[in-house]
Amino acid sequence: MGRDIDRASQRASQLRQKLEHHNYRYHVLDDPVISDEKYDHMFRELVVLEQEYPELVVSDSPTQRVGGEPQERFQKVEHHAPMLSLGNAFNGEELWAFHKRISKLLETDEVDFATELKIDGVAVAVTYENGVLVRGATRGNGLVGEGVTANLKTIRAIPLKFRKGVSRPEIVEVRGEVYLPVSAFNRMNEERAEAGQSPFANPRNAAAGALRQLDPRMTALRPLAFFAYSIGYVAGMSFKTQIEVLKQLREWGFPVNAHHRHQEAMAEVVQFCYDWERKRDSLDYQIDGVVVKVNRLDYQDRLGVVSRDPRWAVSYKFPGQLATTRLLEIRINVGRSGALNPYAVLEPVQVGGVTIRTATLHNEDFIRRKDLREGDVVVVKRAGDVIPQVVGSVREKRTDREREFRYPDRCPVCKAPAIRAAGEAMAYCTNRQCPAQGLEALKHFVSQGAMDVRGLGPQTLEKLLELKLIQDPSGLYLLTEEDVAQLPSFKEKSIANLVSGIEQSKSQPFHRVLFALGIRHVGESIAGLLAAHFADIDPLMEAGEDEISSIDGIGPEIAGSVRNYFMAEDNCGLIERLREAGIHFQSAQKALKGEGPLAGKTFVISGSLPTFSRAQATEFIESQGGKVTSSLSSKTGFLVVGESPGSKLEKAKQLNIPQIGEEELKTMAQAKSKL
Ligand code: IVH
């Protein structure tokens, strides 16, 4: 028996070494020496061995890439240093302008560059302690991301540990891009189409969706890949250049994109960008540009960062790609404000490896100006993130069988008259009870920048309306667990999640509530201005157009729309019902005037909290009348402590400032509000 397990243990470690080696050859060196079948064979042998002798399983075994239970939600992870964004250059001239700017600041034009392909995927940061993967997170807002460790572990291109015999810093945060190869993306979409599921718009969305799965087994189903491109933080090591950093990453065992170059002169950089603009389709991953970085890290330090953009790097953005296809039909989508938005249904066409099926047509005038007709051959354009556009029609291809489009004078959903007012670009459905508007309004109400109700997707909303469980947003707050249980596919856990998601949304601050109402022309920033000025819904509801438009940044058109909204009785009714449900119709500052449960208390937040992001925690405290500051002083009332709090915890102890967790913070707000 003892001999058996010894032999098994030896074989297991041999298999692991072999698998790791071949994984490295495949993902990092891009030079596999065995077939996939052979790899799978060894892998299965290891799985069987580990099943037979569970005591042999080690956490960094290749078999442990998919493991653990599905999570309820992602932990917040604070990055060691901010994950920056990049300024853009759209042509050679703008690259030269970048060169001029940095030469001036550095007082030399002898600057060399590292040029890298800009992979169109999802940015992540992966932390290794003593060479072992311990944590991975998405970029999030640049400061705090979502902990997706279990999901990242399923990606075979991301090493679970560093290679043998290389340096192992105590801690290092490696950054890079998770992406889905185009070939895998197309295969996946074909399978989805066959299964009657809607296709993913592009490889990046598919990759982002896969990373955000709460169940790592779902992530593992998608063949995601990875390229490392920088070090966010490292203990006890220093590098001189970006090229050196890339070399080190590869040595540790990360795949680094092979098409990076060290360029001595800007002219070469420009040529490199132009070359890849032409060659981009030859790759099995999507790139949306070239990242040009000042190579010397001491120069990078000297150049520094302005807001979120480093001065030492720029992204050369490729122009959108064009393709020709047929415009089959023009359809109308009814928006939440009742706008009849026209869009084009296209004969599916590949643009840069991605299939386009629809494109926006903006409004009636756009269609008229471009003289677009159903049946036309059209040129479509796709630029990275943006919705595909129709550039124009190809007149020579007209056959006389094309149909001119008549913009409807009735809502296609509820058939009520649609009216286009003078000066408006759109016609609007006049029926306030229009079901299409109702659904869109609800979708907006629960969306991320608004009430941010977790676990409530469009299909669920549709079902809730259909079953008459809700009529408008206020109905959400009256839903009971029994109501939710009527929804198909809702089980104990998902029911509880939805009910608690709705409950949590009640703490959204006033400006988000205002945005959530979906008043025409009132986006997030206008909602912020209104909330800051009025601090309370009542004076806002009574305000005349003049007062509203006296606010800096708000013009007469917006003021008119706000006024109109509050003139309508049904809107006032909705607000009353929401108010009764406990939604905040008052700003934090107003509550602060001695009213909120946390009034007069100052908080500092440190570390990552279990459910709140830093911004959410701040919003919560402020909505309860408290104040949040960034540094500790004798005036600080409490330190809210999460995971990996850093030096603030020490300082708080020195200053005798009480420390509380997220739960205590919530209890504090509740306990006080009951007094
Ligand atoms: S460097 C200042 N290098 O592009 C440093 N970023 O706007 C910024 N990206 O979301 C990152 N390929 O994930 C860098 N070779 C590359 C990149 C790259 C893709 C993404 C990155 C970020 C965005 C920057």
XYZ file of C-alpha atoms in Angstrom, residues 19 150 277 533 568-569 662:
7
model
C 1.667 19.247 -18.192
C -11.336 31.479 -9.401
C -3.511 48.765 -39.267
C -29.083 72.479 -6.393
C -47.731 64.867 -15.258
C -49.927 63.448 -12.549
C -19.089 46.985 6.839
